[in-house]
Coordinates of C-alpha atoms in Angstrom, one line a residue:
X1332 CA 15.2 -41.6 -40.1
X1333 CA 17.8 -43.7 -38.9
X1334 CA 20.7 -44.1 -40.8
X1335 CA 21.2 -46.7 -43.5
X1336 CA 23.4 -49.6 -42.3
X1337 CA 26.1 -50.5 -44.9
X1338 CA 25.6 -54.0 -46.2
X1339 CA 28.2 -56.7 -47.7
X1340 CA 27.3 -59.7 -49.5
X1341 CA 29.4 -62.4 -50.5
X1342 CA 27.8 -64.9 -53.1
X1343 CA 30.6 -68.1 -53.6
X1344 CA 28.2 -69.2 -56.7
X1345 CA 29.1 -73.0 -57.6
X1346 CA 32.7 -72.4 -56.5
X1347 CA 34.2 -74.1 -53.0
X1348 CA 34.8 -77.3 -51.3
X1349 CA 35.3 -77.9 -47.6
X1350 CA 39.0 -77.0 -47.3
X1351 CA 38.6 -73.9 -49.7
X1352 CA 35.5 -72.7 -47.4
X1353 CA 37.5 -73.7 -44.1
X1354 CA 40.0 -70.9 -45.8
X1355 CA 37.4 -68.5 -46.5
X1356 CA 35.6 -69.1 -42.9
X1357 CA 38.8 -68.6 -41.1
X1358 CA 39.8 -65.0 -42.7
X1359 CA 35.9 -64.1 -42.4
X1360 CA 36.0 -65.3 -38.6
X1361 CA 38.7 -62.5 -37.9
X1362 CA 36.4 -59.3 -39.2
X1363 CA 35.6 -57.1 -36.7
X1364 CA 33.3 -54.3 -38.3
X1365 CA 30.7 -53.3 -36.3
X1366 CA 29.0 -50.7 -38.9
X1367 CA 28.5 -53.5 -41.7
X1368 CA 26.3 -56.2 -42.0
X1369 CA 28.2 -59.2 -43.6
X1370 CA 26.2 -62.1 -45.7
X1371 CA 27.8 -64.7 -47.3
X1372 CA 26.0 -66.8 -49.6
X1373 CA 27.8 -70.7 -50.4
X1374 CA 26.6 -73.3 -52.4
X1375 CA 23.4 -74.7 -51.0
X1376 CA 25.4 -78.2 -50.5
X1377 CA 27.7 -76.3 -47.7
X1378 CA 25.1 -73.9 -46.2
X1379 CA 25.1 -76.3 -43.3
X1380 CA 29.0 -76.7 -43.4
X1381 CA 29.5 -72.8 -43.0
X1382 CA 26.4 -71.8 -40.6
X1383 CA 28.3 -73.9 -38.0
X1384 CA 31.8 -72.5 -38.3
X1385 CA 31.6 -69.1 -39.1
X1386 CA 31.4 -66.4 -36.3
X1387 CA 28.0 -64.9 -35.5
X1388 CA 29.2 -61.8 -37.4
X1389 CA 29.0 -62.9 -40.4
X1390 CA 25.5 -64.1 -41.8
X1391 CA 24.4 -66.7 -44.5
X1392 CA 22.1 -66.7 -47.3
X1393 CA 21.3 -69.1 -50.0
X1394 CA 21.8 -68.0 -53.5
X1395 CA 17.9 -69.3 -54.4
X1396 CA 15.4 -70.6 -53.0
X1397 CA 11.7 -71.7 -54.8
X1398 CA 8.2 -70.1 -54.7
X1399 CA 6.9 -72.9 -52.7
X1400 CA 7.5 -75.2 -48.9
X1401 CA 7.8 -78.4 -51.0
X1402 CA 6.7 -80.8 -53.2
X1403 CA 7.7 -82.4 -56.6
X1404 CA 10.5 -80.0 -57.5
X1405 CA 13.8 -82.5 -58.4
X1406 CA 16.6 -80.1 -57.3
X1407 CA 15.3 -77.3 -55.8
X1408 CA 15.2 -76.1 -51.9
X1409 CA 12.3 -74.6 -50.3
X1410 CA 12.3 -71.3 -47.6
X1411 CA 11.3 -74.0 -45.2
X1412 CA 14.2 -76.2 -45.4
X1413 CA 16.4 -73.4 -45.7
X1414 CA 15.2 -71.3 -42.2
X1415 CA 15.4 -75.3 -41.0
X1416 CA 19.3 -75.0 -40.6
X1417 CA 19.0 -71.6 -39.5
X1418 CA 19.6 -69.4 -43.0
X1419 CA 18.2 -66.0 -42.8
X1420 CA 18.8 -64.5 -45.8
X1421 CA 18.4 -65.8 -49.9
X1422 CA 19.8 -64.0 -53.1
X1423 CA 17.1 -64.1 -55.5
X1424 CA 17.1 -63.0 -59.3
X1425 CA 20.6 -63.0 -59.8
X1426 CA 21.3 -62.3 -63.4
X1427 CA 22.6 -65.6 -63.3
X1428 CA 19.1 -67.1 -62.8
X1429 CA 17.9 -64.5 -65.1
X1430 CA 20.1 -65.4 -68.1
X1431 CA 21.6 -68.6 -67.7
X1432 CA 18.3 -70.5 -66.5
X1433 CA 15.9 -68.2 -68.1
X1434 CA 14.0 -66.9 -64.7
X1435 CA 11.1 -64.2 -65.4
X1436 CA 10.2 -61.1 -63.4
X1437 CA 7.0 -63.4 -62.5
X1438 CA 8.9 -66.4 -61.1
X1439 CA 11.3 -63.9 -59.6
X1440 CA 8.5 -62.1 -57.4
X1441 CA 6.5 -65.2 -56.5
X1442 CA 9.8 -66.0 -55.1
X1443 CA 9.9 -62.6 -53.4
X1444 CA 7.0 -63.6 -51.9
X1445 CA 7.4 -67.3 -50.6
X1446 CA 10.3 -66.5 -49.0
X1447 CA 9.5 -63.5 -47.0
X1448 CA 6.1 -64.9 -46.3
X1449 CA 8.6 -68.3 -45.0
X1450 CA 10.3 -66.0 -42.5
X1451 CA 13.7 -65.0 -45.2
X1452 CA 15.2 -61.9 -45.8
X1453 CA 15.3 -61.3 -49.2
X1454 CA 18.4 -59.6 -51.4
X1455 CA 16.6 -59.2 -54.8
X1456 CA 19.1 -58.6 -57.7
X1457 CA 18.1 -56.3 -60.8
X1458 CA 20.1 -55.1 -63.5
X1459 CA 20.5 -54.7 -67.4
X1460 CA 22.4 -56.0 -70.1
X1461 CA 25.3 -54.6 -72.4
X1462 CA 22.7 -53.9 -75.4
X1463 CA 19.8 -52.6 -72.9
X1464 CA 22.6 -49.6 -71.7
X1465 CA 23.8 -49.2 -74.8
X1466 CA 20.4 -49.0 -76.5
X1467 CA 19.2 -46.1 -73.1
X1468 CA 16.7 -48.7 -71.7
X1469 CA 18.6 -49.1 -68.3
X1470 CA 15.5 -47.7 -66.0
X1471 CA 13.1 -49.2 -68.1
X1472 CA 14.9 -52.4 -67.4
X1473 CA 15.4 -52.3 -64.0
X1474 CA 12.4 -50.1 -63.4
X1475 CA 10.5 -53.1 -64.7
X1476 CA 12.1 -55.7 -62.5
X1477 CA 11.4 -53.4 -59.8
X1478 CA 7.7 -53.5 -60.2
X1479 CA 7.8 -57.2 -59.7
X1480 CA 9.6 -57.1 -56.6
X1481 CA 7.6 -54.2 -55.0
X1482 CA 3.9 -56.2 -55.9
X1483 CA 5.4 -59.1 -53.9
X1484 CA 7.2 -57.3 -50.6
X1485 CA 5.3 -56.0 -47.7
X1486 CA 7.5 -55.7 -45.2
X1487 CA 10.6 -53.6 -46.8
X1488 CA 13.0 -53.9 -44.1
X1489 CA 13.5 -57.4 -44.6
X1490 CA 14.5 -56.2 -48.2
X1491 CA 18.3 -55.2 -49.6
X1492 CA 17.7 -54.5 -53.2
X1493 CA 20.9 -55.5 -55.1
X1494 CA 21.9 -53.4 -58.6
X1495 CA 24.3 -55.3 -60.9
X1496 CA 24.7 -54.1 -64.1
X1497 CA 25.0 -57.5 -65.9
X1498 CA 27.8 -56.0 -68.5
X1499 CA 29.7 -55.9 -64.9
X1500 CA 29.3 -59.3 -63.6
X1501 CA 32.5 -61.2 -63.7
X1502 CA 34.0 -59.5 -66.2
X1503 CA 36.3 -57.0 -64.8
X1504 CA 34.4 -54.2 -65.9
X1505 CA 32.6 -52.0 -62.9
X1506 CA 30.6 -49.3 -63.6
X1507 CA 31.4 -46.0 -62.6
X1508 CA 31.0 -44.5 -59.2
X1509 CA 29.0 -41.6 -60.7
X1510 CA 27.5 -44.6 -63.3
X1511 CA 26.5 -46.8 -60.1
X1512 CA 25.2 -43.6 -58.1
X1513 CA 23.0 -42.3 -61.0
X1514 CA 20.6 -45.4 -60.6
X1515 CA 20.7 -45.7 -57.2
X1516 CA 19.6 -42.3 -56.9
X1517 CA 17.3 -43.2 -59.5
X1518 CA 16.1 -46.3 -58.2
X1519 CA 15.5 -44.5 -54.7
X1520 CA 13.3 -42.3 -56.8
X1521 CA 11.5 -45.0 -58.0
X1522 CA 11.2 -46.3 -54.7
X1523 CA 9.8 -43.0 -53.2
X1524 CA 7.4 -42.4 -56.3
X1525 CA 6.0 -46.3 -56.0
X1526 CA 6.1 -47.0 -52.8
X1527 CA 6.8 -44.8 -50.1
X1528 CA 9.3 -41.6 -49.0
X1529 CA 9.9 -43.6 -45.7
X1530 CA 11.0 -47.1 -47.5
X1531 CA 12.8 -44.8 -50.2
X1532 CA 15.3 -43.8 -47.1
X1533 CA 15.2 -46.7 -45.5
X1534 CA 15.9 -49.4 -47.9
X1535 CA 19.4 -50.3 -48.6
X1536 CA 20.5 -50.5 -52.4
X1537 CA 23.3 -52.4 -52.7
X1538 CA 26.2 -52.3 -55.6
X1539 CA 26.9 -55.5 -57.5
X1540 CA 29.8 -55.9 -60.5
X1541 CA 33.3 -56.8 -60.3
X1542 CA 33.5 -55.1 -57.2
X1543 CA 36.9 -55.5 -55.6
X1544 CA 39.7 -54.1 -52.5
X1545 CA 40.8 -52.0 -55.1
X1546 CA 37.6 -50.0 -56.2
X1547 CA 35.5 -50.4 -53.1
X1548 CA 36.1 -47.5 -51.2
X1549 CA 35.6 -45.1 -53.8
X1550 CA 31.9 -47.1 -55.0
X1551 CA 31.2 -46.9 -51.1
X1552 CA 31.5 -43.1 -51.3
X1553 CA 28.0 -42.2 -53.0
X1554 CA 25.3 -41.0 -51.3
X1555 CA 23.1 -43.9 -52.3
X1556 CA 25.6 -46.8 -52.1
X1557 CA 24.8 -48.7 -49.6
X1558 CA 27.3 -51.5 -49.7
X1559 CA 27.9 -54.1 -52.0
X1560 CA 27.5 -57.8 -53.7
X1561 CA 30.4 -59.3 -54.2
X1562 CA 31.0 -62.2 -56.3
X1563 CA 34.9 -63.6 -57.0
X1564 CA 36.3 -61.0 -54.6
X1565 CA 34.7 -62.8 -52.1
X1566 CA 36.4 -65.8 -52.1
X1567 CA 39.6 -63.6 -51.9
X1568 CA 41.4 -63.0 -48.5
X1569 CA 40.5 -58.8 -50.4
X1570 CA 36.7 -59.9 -49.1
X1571 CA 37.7 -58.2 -45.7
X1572 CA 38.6 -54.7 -47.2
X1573 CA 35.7 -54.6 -49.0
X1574 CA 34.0 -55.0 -45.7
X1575 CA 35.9 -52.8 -44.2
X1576 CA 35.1 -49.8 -47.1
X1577 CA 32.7 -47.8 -45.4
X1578 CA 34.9 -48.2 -41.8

């Protein structure tokens, strides 16, 4: 089994206009980091803006995308118009879209779905809140959301499951190394138990939550890490030693 590929994701959320991304795009366009794969994921208005600037290093996602090619959907993008410009990758179920705009497991995985059926790779984002940890429900929550994605994937190396403990996101709080290993291991598990030993190793579980140049390299050290999504960090000249943590 060939070894598992670290994997950095940058998602800008609703932050950015063309000069601040033309500072972004000109640090990202000096990585050199042959061992990581590097996705940034702007606001859906500049997708277009960064594809064409920013080195072939370094690819793009959208941070959503909907569960179907078009239609009567004010405000939402489709898969279609997205692999249109040339994106390869979308951010799906970010707790964001979760908890600010109410998206269910359901919606979530017919999402899954549409967009790898369209052609996307998929990072799916999973994760539970403050009260679920502190009440002992974390794999019950995530094992959940997990279910969800795995009834709507069928190709699993076109998949980079994402683990952000929601408590974590933008906060300044991180979870622990040993608290981020214990469910990836756990979530590998999972993965092993439900769907296969081979996809188990293969598939790349990715840490999300306050994740920054200072506490990178020691997250990147466990076993089941396999790189990271970043969210303000990445809009932080720091984005390029968080790359650079597994180097």
């Amino acid at each position: 089994m060939a070894e598992r590929k670290f994997f950095v994701g940058g998602n800008f959320k609703m932050n950015g206009t063309k000069a601040s991304l033309d500072d972004i795009i000109t640090n990202l366009n000096t990585v050199n980091c042959p061992v990581t794969d590097v996705v940034v994921a702007p606001p859906t208005l500049y997708l277009d803006y960064v594809i064409n600037k920013i080195t072939s290093q370094v690819q793009v996602a959208s941070q959503n995308c909907y569960k179907v090619s078009k239609g009567a959907y004010t405000g939402e993008v489709s898969p279609a118009m997205l692999t249109d410009i040339g994106v390869n990758w979308v951010v799906l179920g970010h707790s964001e879209r979760r908890h600010v705009f109410n998206e269910t497991n359901e919606l979530i995985g017919s999402k899954v779905k549409h967009a790898l059926e369209s052609g996307l790779s998929v990072i799916p984002c999973i994760g539970e809140k403050l009260d679920e940890r502190e009440a002992g429900v974390t794999e019950q929550v995530v094992f959940e959301q997990m279910k969800f994605i795995k009834d709507n994937v069928e190709d699993w190396t076109k998949v980079v499951i994402a683990y952000e403990p929601v408590w974590a996101i933008g906060t300044g709080k991180t979870a622990t190394p040993g608290q981020a290993q214990e469910i990836h291991e756990k979530l590998r598990k999972w993965l092993a138990d439900n769907v296969s030993e081979a996809v188990a190793k293969s598939t790349r579980i990715i840490y999300g939550g306050s994740v920054n140049g200072g506490n990178c390299k020691e997250l990147a050290k466990g076993k089941d890490i396999d790189g990271f999504l970043v969210g303000g960090a990445s809009l932080k000249p720091e984005f390029l030693d968080i790359i650079k943590a597994n180097a």
